[in-house]
PDB file of C-alpha atoms in Angstrom:
ATOM      1  CA  MET M   5      25.440  23.322   4.028  1.00 51.00           C
ATOM      2  CA  ALA M   6      24.535  19.950   5.603  1.00 74.00           C
ATOM      3  CA  PHE M   7      22.607  21.766   8.356  1.00 78.00           C
ATOM      4  CA  TYR M   8      20.293  23.395   5.801  1.00 81.00           C
ATOM      5  CA  LYS M   9      19.791  20.010   4.202  1.00 86.00           C
ATOM      6  CA  TYR M  10      18.475  18.593   7.475  1.00 90.00           C
ATOM      7  CA  ILE M  11      16.146  21.575   7.857  1.00 92.00           C
ATOM      8  CA  LEU M  12      14.771  21.023   4.347  1.00 92.00           C
ATOM      9  CA  TRP M  13      14.174  17.342   5.078  1.00 93.00           C
ATOM     10  CA  ILE M  14      12.237  18.231   8.232  1.00 94.00           C
ATOM     11  CA  LEU M  15      10.155  20.815   6.348  1.00 95.00           C
ATOM     12  CA  TYR M  16       9.512  18.228   3.629  1.00 96.00           C
ATOM     13  CA  ARG M  17       8.108  15.866   6.292  1.00 95.00           C
ATOM     14  CA  VAL M  18       5.943  18.602   7.779  1.00 95.00           C
ATOM     15  CA  TRP M  19       4.641  19.449   4.294  1.00 97.00           C
ATOM     16  CA  PHE M  20       3.677  15.804   3.822  1.00 96.00           C
ATOM     17  CA  TYR M  21       1.465  15.829   6.921  1.00 94.00           C
ATOM     18  CA  ILE M  22      -0.084  19.122   5.846  1.00 96.00           C
ATOM     19  CA  LEU M  23      -0.959  17.554   2.498  1.00 97.00           C
ATOM     20  CA  VAL M  24      -2.442  14.537   4.286  1.00 95.00           C
ATOM     21  CA  ALA M  25      -4.712  16.798   6.337  1.00 95.00           C
ATOM     22  CA  ILE M  26      -5.908  19.347   3.757  1.00 96.00           C
ATOM     23  CA  PRO M  27      -8.149  17.058   1.621  1.00 96.00           C
ATOM     24  CA  ILE M  28      -9.526  15.330   4.720  1.00 96.00           C
ATOM     25  CA  LEU M  29     -10.570  18.690   6.158  1.00 96.00           C
ATOM     26  CA  LEU M  30     -12.064  19.858   2.865  1.00 96.00           C
ATOM     27  CA  LEU M  31     -13.923  16.600   2.214  1.00 95.00           C
ATOM     28  CA  PHE M  32     -14.740  15.830   5.835  1.00 96.00           C
ATOM     29  CA  PRO M  33     -18.580  15.961   5.553  1.00 96.00           C
ATOM     30  CA  PHE M  34     -18.566  13.764   2.449  1.00 97.00           C
ATOM     31  CA  LEU M  35     -16.056  11.317   3.934  1.00 96.00           C
ATOM     32  CA  LEU M  36     -18.123  11.110   7.090  1.00 96.00           C
ATOM     33  CA  ILE M  37     -21.300  10.316   5.153  1.00 97.00           C
ATOM     34  CA  SER M  38     -19.524   7.694   3.034  1.00 97.00           C
ATOM     35  CA  ILE M  39     -18.544   5.621   6.096  1.00 95.00           C
ATOM     36  CA  LEU M  40     -22.006   5.551   7.657  1.00 95.00           C
ATOM     37  CA  LYS M  41     -22.896   2.387   5.714  1.00 94.00           C
ATOM     38  CA  GLU M  42     -20.585  -0.397   4.579  1.00 92.00           C
ATOM     39  CA  SER M  43     -22.372  -0.457   1.224  1.00 93.00           C
ATOM     40  CA  TRP M  44     -21.220   3.132   0.626  1.00 96.00           C
ATOM     41  CA  TYR M  45     -17.540   2.210   0.917  1.00 96.00           C
ATOM     42  CA  PRO M  46     -16.896   2.487  -2.869  1.00 96.00           C
ATOM     43  CA  TYR M  47     -17.719   6.207  -2.615  1.00 97.00           C
ATOM     44  CA  PHE M  48     -15.224   6.588   0.213  1.00 97.00           C
ATOM     45  CA  PHE M  49     -12.676   4.695  -1.891  1.00 97.00           C
ATOM     46  CA  LYS M  50     -13.058   7.159  -4.785  1.00 97.00           C
ATOM     47  CA  MET M  51     -12.385  10.084  -2.448  1.00 97.00           C
ATOM     48  CA  ALA M  52      -9.419   8.212  -0.966  1.00 97.00           C
ATOM     49  CA  ARG M  53      -7.938   7.937  -4.451  1.00 98.00           C
ATOM     50  CA  LEU M  54      -8.304  11.695  -4.967  1.00 97.00           C
ATOM     51  CA  TRP M  55      -6.677  12.244  -1.556  1.00 97.00           C
ATOM     52  CA  SER M  56      -3.738  10.066  -2.594  1.00 98.00           C
ATOM     53  CA  LYS M  57      -3.188  11.850  -5.891  1.00 98.00           C
ATOM     54  CA  PHE M  58      -3.308  15.221  -4.127  1.00 98.00           C
ATOM     55  CA  ILE M  59      -0.570  14.131  -1.702  1.00 98.00           C
ATOM     56  CA  LEU M  60       1.723  12.522  -4.278  1.00 98.00           C
ATOM     57  CA  ILE M  61       1.490  15.464  -6.680  1.00 98.00           C
ATOM     58  CA  GLY M  62       1.924  17.941  -3.831  1.00 98.00           C
ATOM     59  CA  MET M  63       5.100  16.142  -2.745  1.00 98.00           C
ATOM     60  CA  GLY M  64       6.527  16.380  -6.246  1.00 97.00           C
ATOM     61  CA  PHE M  65       6.148  12.680  -6.991  1.00 98.00           C
ATOM     62  CA  ARG M  66       5.211  11.470 -10.452  1.00 97.00           C
ATOM     63  CA  TRP M  67       4.155   7.864 -10.905  1.00 97.00           C
ATOM     64  CA  LYS M  68       4.841   5.551 -13.814  1.00 96.00           C
ATOM     65  CA  ILE M  69       2.765   2.365 -13.806  1.00 97.00           C
ATOM     66  CA  GLU M  70       3.414  -0.679 -15.999  1.00 97.00           C
ATOM     67  CA  ARG M  71       0.606  -3.240 -16.075  1.00 97.00           C
ATOM     68  CA  GLU M  72       1.070  -6.815 -17.229  1.00 97.00           C
ATOM     69  CA  GLU M  73      -2.589  -7.474 -16.460  1.00 97.00           C
ATOM     70  CA  VAL M  74      -5.547  -5.287 -15.469  1.00 96.00           C
ATOM     71  CA  PRO M  75      -8.074  -6.220 -12.745  1.00 96.00           C
ATOM     72  CA  GLN M  76     -11.647  -6.732 -13.908  1.00 95.00           C
ATOM     73  CA  SER M  77     -14.346  -4.473 -12.534  1.00 93.00           C
ATOM     74  CA  GLY M  78     -16.583  -6.153  -9.960  1.00 91.00           C
ATOM     75  CA  LYS M  79     -14.127  -8.965  -9.222  1.00 95.00           C
ATOM     76  CA  SER M  80     -12.267  -9.524  -5.932  1.00 96.00           C
ATOM     77  CA  TYR M  81      -8.481  -9.766  -5.689  1.00 98.00           C
ATOM     78  CA  MET M  82      -5.717  -9.995  -3.126  1.00 98.00           C
ATOM     79  CA  PHE M  83      -3.339  -7.083  -3.808  1.00 98.00           C
ATOM     80  CA  ILE M  84       0.147  -7.382  -2.316  1.00 98.00           C
ATOM     81  CA  ALA M  85       3.270  -5.213  -2.570  1.00 97.00           C
ATOM     82  CA  ASN M  86       6.629  -4.571  -0.967  1.00 96.00           C
ATOM     83  CA  HIS M  87       6.456  -2.122   1.931  1.00 93.00           C
ATOM     84  CA  THR M  88       9.124   0.560   2.388  1.00 90.00           C
ATOM     85  CA  SER M  89       7.394   3.902   2.871  1.00 92.00           C
ATOM     86  CA  MET M  90       4.386   5.800   4.231  1.00 90.00           C
ATOM     87  CA  THR M  91       3.626   6.648   0.614  1.00 95.00           C
ATOM     88  CA  ASP M  92       2.947   2.966  -0.169  1.00 96.00           C
ATOM     89  CA  ILE M  93      -0.673   3.526   0.919  1.00 95.00           C
ATOM     90  CA  MET M  94      -1.130   6.459  -1.451  1.00 97.00           C
ATOM     91  CA  LEU M  95       0.617   4.798  -4.370  1.00 98.00           C
ATOM     92  CA  MET M  96      -1.458   1.638  -3.945  1.00 98.00           C
ATOM     93  CA  LEU M  97      -4.655   3.704  -4.041  1.00 98.00           C
ATOM     94  CA  VAL M  98      -3.472   5.457  -7.199  1.00 98.00           C
ATOM     95  CA  THR M  99      -2.437   2.185  -8.851  1.00 98.00           C
ATOM     96  CA  VAL M 100      -5.591   0.146  -8.175  1.00 98.00           C
ATOM     97  CA  LYS M 101      -9.037   1.308  -9.293  1.00 96.00           C
ATOM     98  CA  ASN M 102     -10.962  -1.667  -7.897  1.00 96.00           C
ATOM     99  CA  PRO M 103     -12.293  -0.807  -4.414  1.00 97.00           C
ATOM    100  CA  PHE M 104     -10.214  -2.629  -1.821  1.00 97.00           C
ATOM    101  CA  VAL M 105      -9.723  -2.595   1.936  1.00 96.00           C
ATOM    102  CA  PHE M 106      -6.311  -2.298   3.565  1.00 95.00           C
ATOM    103  CA  VAL M 107      -5.169  -4.650   6.289  1.00 92.00           C
ATOM    104  CA  GLY M 108      -2.826  -2.498   8.351  1.00 85.00           C
ATOM    105  CA  LYS M 109      -1.224  -2.051  11.738  1.00 83.00           C
ATOM    106  CA  LYS M 110      -3.412  -0.565  14.434  1.00 83.00           C
ATOM    107  CA  GLU M 111      -0.766   2.028  15.412  1.00 83.00           C
ATOM    108  CA  LEU M 112      -1.694   4.169  12.401  1.00 81.00           C
ATOM    109  CA  ALA M 113      -5.117   4.755  13.945  1.00 84.00           C
ATOM    110  CA  LYS M 114      -3.401   7.081  16.450  1.00 85.00           C
ATOM    111  CA  ILE M 115      -2.522   9.631  13.746  1.00 84.00           C
ATOM    112  CA  PRO M 116      -4.794  12.670  14.231  1.00 85.00           C
ATOM    113  CA  LEU M 117      -7.581  13.090  11.658  1.00 86.00           C
ATOM    114  CA  PHE M 118      -6.208  10.386   9.317  1.00 89.00           C
ATOM    115  CA  GLY M 119      -6.621   7.790  12.062  1.00 88.00           C
ATOM    116  CA  PHE M 120     -10.306   8.614  12.497  1.00 91.00           C
ATOM    117  CA  PHE M 121     -11.116   7.320   9.013  1.00 92.00           C
ATOM    118  CA  TYR M 122      -8.352   4.716   8.949  1.00 91.00           C
ATOM    119  CA  LYS M 123      -9.775   2.723  11.853  1.00 90.00           C
ATOM    120  CA  ARG M 124     -13.303   2.899  10.400  1.00 91.00           C
ATOM    121  CA  THR M 125     -12.440   1.771   6.885  1.00 92.00           C
ATOM    122  CA  CYS M 126      -9.414  -0.531   7.225  1.00 93.00           C
ATOM    123  CA  ILE M 127      -8.926  -3.879   8.917  1.00 91.00           C
ATOM    124  CA  LEU M 128      -6.629  -3.245  11.850  1.00 89.00           C
ATOM    125  CA  VAL M 129      -4.242  -5.829  13.181  1.00 82.00           C
ATOM    126  CA  ASP M 130      -2.155  -6.057  16.327  1.00 76.00           C
ATOM    127  CA  ARG M 131       0.710  -8.239  15.144  1.00 68.00           C
ATOM    128  CA  ASP M 132       1.552  -9.196  18.726  1.00 66.00           C
ATOM    129  CA  SER M 133      -1.933 -10.570  19.364  1.00 65.00           C
ATOM    130  CA  LEU M 134      -2.982 -13.982  18.085  1.00 63.00           C
ATOM    131  CA  ARG M 135      -6.630 -13.096  18.712  1.00 69.00           C
ATOM    132  CA  SER M 136      -6.263  -9.945  16.610  1.00 65.00           C
ATOM    133  CA  ARG M 137      -4.714 -11.885  13.732  1.00 66.00           C
ATOM    134  CA  HIS M 138      -7.613 -14.349  13.753  1.00 72.00           C
ATOM    135  CA  GLY M 139     -10.028 -11.416  13.773  1.00 77.00           C
ATOM    136  CA  VAL M 140      -8.430 -10.107  10.597  1.00 83.00           C
ATOM    137  CA  PHE M 141      -9.469 -13.245   8.724  1.00 84.00           C
ATOM    138  CA  LYS M 142     -13.096 -12.845   9.762  1.00 86.00           C
ATOM    139  CA  GLN M 143     -13.209  -9.179   8.796  1.00 90.00           C
ATOM    140  CA  ALA M 144     -11.447  -9.801   5.495  1.00 90.00           C
ATOM    141  CA  GLU M 145     -13.833 -12.631   4.654  1.00 89.00           C
ATOM    142  CA  HIS M 146     -16.750 -10.310   5.376  1.00 90.00           C
ATOM    143  CA  ARG M 147     -15.362  -7.678   3.019  1.00 92.00           C
ATOM    144  CA  LEU M 148     -14.639 -10.198   0.276  1.00 92.00           C
ATOM    145  CA  GLN M 149     -18.213 -11.459   0.520  1.00 90.00           C
ATOM    146  CA  GLN M 150     -19.310  -7.873  -0.160  1.00 92.00           C
ATOM    147  CA  GLY M 151     -17.450  -7.998  -3.469  1.00 92.00           C
ATOM    148  CA  LEU M 152     -14.497  -5.871  -2.352  1.00 96.00           C
ATOM    149  CA  SER M 153     -10.817  -6.716  -2.671  1.00 97.00           C
ATOM    150  CA  VAL M 154      -8.171  -6.795   0.048  1.00 97.00           C
ATOM    151  CA  CYS M 155      -4.684  -5.269   0.156  1.00 97.00           C
ATOM    152  CA  ILE M 156      -1.965  -6.603   2.448  1.00 95.00           C
ATOM    153  CA  PHE M 157       1.745  -5.781   2.647  1.00 95.00           C
ATOM    154  CA  PRO M 158       2.900  -9.362   3.314  1.00 95.00           C
ATOM    155  CA  GLU M 159       6.286  -8.510   4.815  1.00 92.00           C
ATOM    156  CA  GLY M 160       4.349  -7.776   7.983  1.00 80.00           C
ATOM    157  CA  GLY M 161       6.100  -4.458   8.518  1.00 73.00           C
ATOM    158  CA  VAL M 162       8.874  -2.303   7.135  1.00 71.00           C
ATOM    159  CA  SER M 163      12.211  -4.065   6.690  1.00 68.00           C
ATOM    160  CA  GLU M 164      15.603  -2.694   7.679  1.00 71.00           C
ATOM    161  CA  GLU M 165      17.252  -0.239   5.288  1.00 72.00           C
ATOM    162  CA  ASP M 166      19.758  -2.837   4.041  1.00 76.00           C
ATOM    163  CA  ILE M 167      17.094  -5.478   3.289  1.00 85.00           C
ATOM    164  CA  LEU M 168      15.679  -5.252  -0.220  1.00 90.00           C
ATOM    165  CA  LEU M 169      12.676  -7.504   0.491  1.00 94.00           C
ATOM    166  CA  ASP M 170      11.867  -9.259   3.744  1.00 93.00           C
ATOM    167  CA  GLY M 171      10.195 -12.672   4.080  1.00 94.00           C
ATOM    168  CA  PHE M 172       6.446 -12.853   3.507  1.00 95.00           C
ATOM    169  CA  LYS M 173       3.846 -13.881   6.095  1.00 93.00           C
ATOM    170  CA  ASP M 174       1.199 -16.495   5.235  1.00 93.00           C
ATOM    171  CA  GLY M 175      -1.967 -14.461   5.896  1.00 90.00           C
ATOM    172  CA  ALA M 176      -2.587 -12.897   2.497  1.00 94.00           C
ATOM    173  CA  PHE M 177      -2.063 -16.193   0.699  1.00 96.00           C
ATOM    174  CA  ARG M 178      -4.264 -18.181   3.061  1.00 94.00           C
ATOM    175  CA  LEU M 179      -7.080 -15.710   2.474  1.00 93.00           C
ATOM    176  CA  ALA M 180      -6.579 -15.808  -1.288  1.00 96.00           C
ATOM    177  CA  ILE M 181      -6.690 -19.612  -1.380  1.00 96.00           C
ATOM    178  CA  ASN M 182      -9.647 -19.820   1.007  1.00 93.00           C
ATOM    179  CA  HIS M 183     -11.667 -17.530  -1.237  1.00 94.00           C
ATOM    180  CA  GLN M 184     -10.121 -18.698  -4.508  1.00 96.00           C
ATOM    181  CA  ILE M 185      -9.289 -15.143  -5.578  1.00 97.00           C
ATOM    182  CA  PRO M 186      -6.258 -14.142  -7.667  1.00 98.00           C
ATOM    183  CA  VAL M 187      -3.146 -12.756  -6.011  1.00 98.00           C
ATOM    184  CA  VAL M 188      -1.903  -9.555  -7.658  1.00 98.00           C
ATOM    185  CA  PRO M 189       1.809  -8.936  -6.963  1.00 98.00           C
ATOM    186  CA  ILE M 190       2.806  -5.266  -7.263  1.00 98.00           C
ATOM    187  CA  THR M 191       6.327  -3.867  -7.084  1.00 98.00           C
ATOM    188  CA  PHE M 192       7.077  -0.353  -5.811  1.00 97.00           C
ATOM    189  CA  ALA M 193      10.582   0.550  -6.981  1.00 96.00           C
ATOM    190  CA  ASP M 194      11.343   4.004  -5.627  1.00 95.00           C
ATOM    191  CA  ASN M 195       9.231   4.662  -2.533  1.00 94.00           C
ATOM    192  CA  LYS M 196      12.109   4.098  -0.116  1.00 92.00           C
ATOM    193  CA  ALA M 197      14.292   6.594  -1.986  1.00 91.00           C
ATOM    194  CA  ARG M 198      11.469   9.112  -2.365  1.00 94.00           C
ATOM    195  CA  PHE M 199      10.127   9.002   1.220  1.00 94.00           C
ATOM    196  CA  SER M 200      11.439   6.356   3.579  1.00 90.00           C
ATOM    197  CA  PHE M 201      10.705   6.117   7.300  1.00 87.00           C
ATOM    198  CA  ASP M 202      14.026   7.848   7.993  1.00 87.00           C
ATOM    199  CA  ILE M 203      13.110  11.481   8.672  1.00 88.00           C
ATOM    200  CA  PHE M 204      16.357  12.757   7.168  1.00 88.00           C
ATOM    201  CA  SER M 205      15.742  11.469   3.668  1.00 88.00           C
ATOM    202  CA  GLY M 206      13.466  11.888   0.695  1.00 91.00           C
ATOM    203  CA  SER M 207      13.086  14.002  -2.429  1.00 94.00           C
ATOM    204  CA  PRO M 208      10.636  14.662  -5.260  1.00 96.00           C
ATOM    205  CA  GLY M 209      10.945  12.384  -8.262  1.00 96.00           C
ATOM    206  CA  GLN M 210       9.604   9.372 -10.114  1.00 96.00           C
ATOM    207  CA  MET M 211       7.804   6.429  -8.515  1.00 97.00           C
ATOM    208  CA  ARG M 212       7.879   3.347 -10.714  1.00 97.00           C
ATOM    209  CA  VAL M 213       5.245   0.650 -10.284  1.00 97.00           C
ATOM    210  CA  CYS M 214       4.848  -2.742 -11.904  1.00 97.00           C
ATOM    211  CA  VAL M 215       1.536  -4.622 -11.672  1.00 98.00           C
ATOM    212  CA  HIS M 216       2.480  -8.206 -12.457  1.00 98.00           C
ATOM    213  CA  LYS M 217       0.476 -11.018 -13.981  1.00 97.00           C
ATOM    214  CA  PHE M 218      -2.051 -12.385 -11.544  1.00 98.00           C
ATOM    215  CA  LEU M 219      -1.478 -15.668  -9.757  1.00 98.00           C
ATOM    216  CA  ASN M 220      -4.482 -17.931 -10.044  1.00 97.00           C
ATOM    217  CA  THR M 221      -5.583 -19.736  -6.879  1.00 97.00           C
ATOM    218  CA  GLU M 222      -8.440 -21.788  -8.307  1.00 96.00           C
ATOM    219  CA  GLY M 223      -8.066 -25.401  -7.196  1.00 95.00           C
ATOM    220  CA  LEU M 224      -5.263 -24.625  -4.735  1.00 96.00           C
ATOM    221  CA  THR M 225      -5.473 -25.830  -1.131  1.00 95.00           C
ATOM    222  CA  LEU M 226      -3.891 -24.521   2.051  1.00 94.00           C
ATOM    223  CA  LYS M 227      -1.112 -27.068   1.584  1.00 95.00           C
ATOM    224  CA  GLU M 228       0.128 -24.834  -1.233  1.00 96.00           C
ATOM    225  CA  VAL M 229       0.280 -21.588   0.761  1.00 97.00           C
ATOM    226  CA  LYS M 230       4.069 -21.728   0.966  1.00 97.00           C
ATOM    227  CA  VAL M 231       4.460 -22.278  -2.783  1.00 97.00           C
ATOM    228  CA  LEU M 232       2.129 -19.369  -3.597  1.00 98.00           C
ATOM    229  CA  LYS M 233       3.865 -17.158  -1.051  1.00 98.00           C
ATOM    230  CA  GLU M 234       7.352 -17.858  -2.390  1.00 97.00           C
ATOM    231  CA  GLU M 235       6.260 -17.452  -6.002  1.00 98.00           C
ATOM    232  CA  SER M 236       4.776 -14.047  -5.174  1.00 98.00           C
ATOM    233  CA  ARG M 237       7.909 -12.954  -3.329  1.00 97.00           C
ATOM    234  CA  ASP M 238      10.184 -14.112  -6.163  1.00 97.00           C
ATOM    235  CA  ILE M 239       8.181 -12.066  -8.686  1.00 97.00           C
ATOM    236  CA  ILE M 240       8.512  -8.868  -6.649  1.00 97.00           C
ATOM    237  CA  LEU M 241      12.148  -9.496  -5.722  1.00 97.00           C
ATOM    238  CA  ASN M 242      13.176 -10.141  -9.330  1.00 96.00           C
ATOM    239  CA  GLN M 243      11.423  -6.961 -10.425  1.00 97.00           C
ATOM    240  CA  LEU M 244      13.244  -4.987  -7.731  1.00 96.00           C
ATOM    241  CA  TYR M 245      16.546  -6.305  -9.086  1.00 94.00           C
ATOM    242  CA  GLU M 246      15.498  -5.263 -12.596  1.00 94.00           C
ATOM    243  CA  PHE M 247      14.607  -1.773 -11.429  1.00 92.00           C
ATOM    244  CA  GLN M 248      17.976  -1.512  -9.662  1.00 88.00           C
ATOM    245  CA  ASN M 249      19.787  -2.532 -12.847  1.00 85.00           C
ATOM    246  CA  GLU M 250      17.859   0.065 -14.841  1.00 79.00           C
ATOM    247  CA  LYS M 251      18.989   2.721 -12.368  1.00 62.00           C
ATOM    248  CA  SER M 252      22.591   1.509 -12.583  1.00 50.00           C
ATOM    249  CA  LEU M 253      22.519   1.597 -16.377  1.00 43.00           C
ATOM    250  CA  THR M 254      21.100   5.116 -16.336  1.00 44.00           C
ATOM    251  CA  THR M 255      23.893   6.203 -14.011  1.00 36.00           C
ATOM    252  CA  VAL M 256      26.550   4.717 -16.324  1.00 34.00           C
ATOM    253  CA  VAL M 257      25.066   6.402 -19.418  1.00 31.00           C
ATOM    254  CA  ARG M 258      25.043   9.805 -17.699  1.00 30.00           C
TER     255      ARG M 258
END
């Protein structure tokens, strides 16, 4: 019985990559046109949101989003969230309607087909290179000046399975303070359970999201990066504990 379970998990992974590829192939000419000019990025972003919904629905995921505050159209933000799954990218695109640019690891650019558009639309970072990290700031500033928002997973990578939320890096909060844009903390509750980086795991089901109240950065200086960073982390961590308690309560009731 366990053997068949492993086979199903592998097939579930393969199905995920098929779902990733299908919309890209179907929309390829339109996606290609949308990246020819930076000013056309919002059109690419709309197609990316459709791509994300296609994948999540195809995987049997259903999202439930609670919003304590809603981003204003035409305004720039720094979106941050906990990072536990490959589906974090898709769920972020579904959650946020304001066009934003991901800051992500350069390794993802090696994925066939997906990587072609990823490296042309996202800000890539080599976390082992100081020069690369400095380059991220310049590219992000350029995008913010265009009126776009930026999304960063501030843990700087995916934490170990037994770590609920890793420490946050400074980058996202430095950028937010430098440009005096609000930080938007977002909590993903179920992505690790639904589709973690462990190949022998995952299942269809609910993905809960909480978009928290925005943290204002107006008047803050770089001396307050640590305070802003820790406040953001505490908000997400506390929400993760709440989600865990909800799950525990549900289990007891059943």
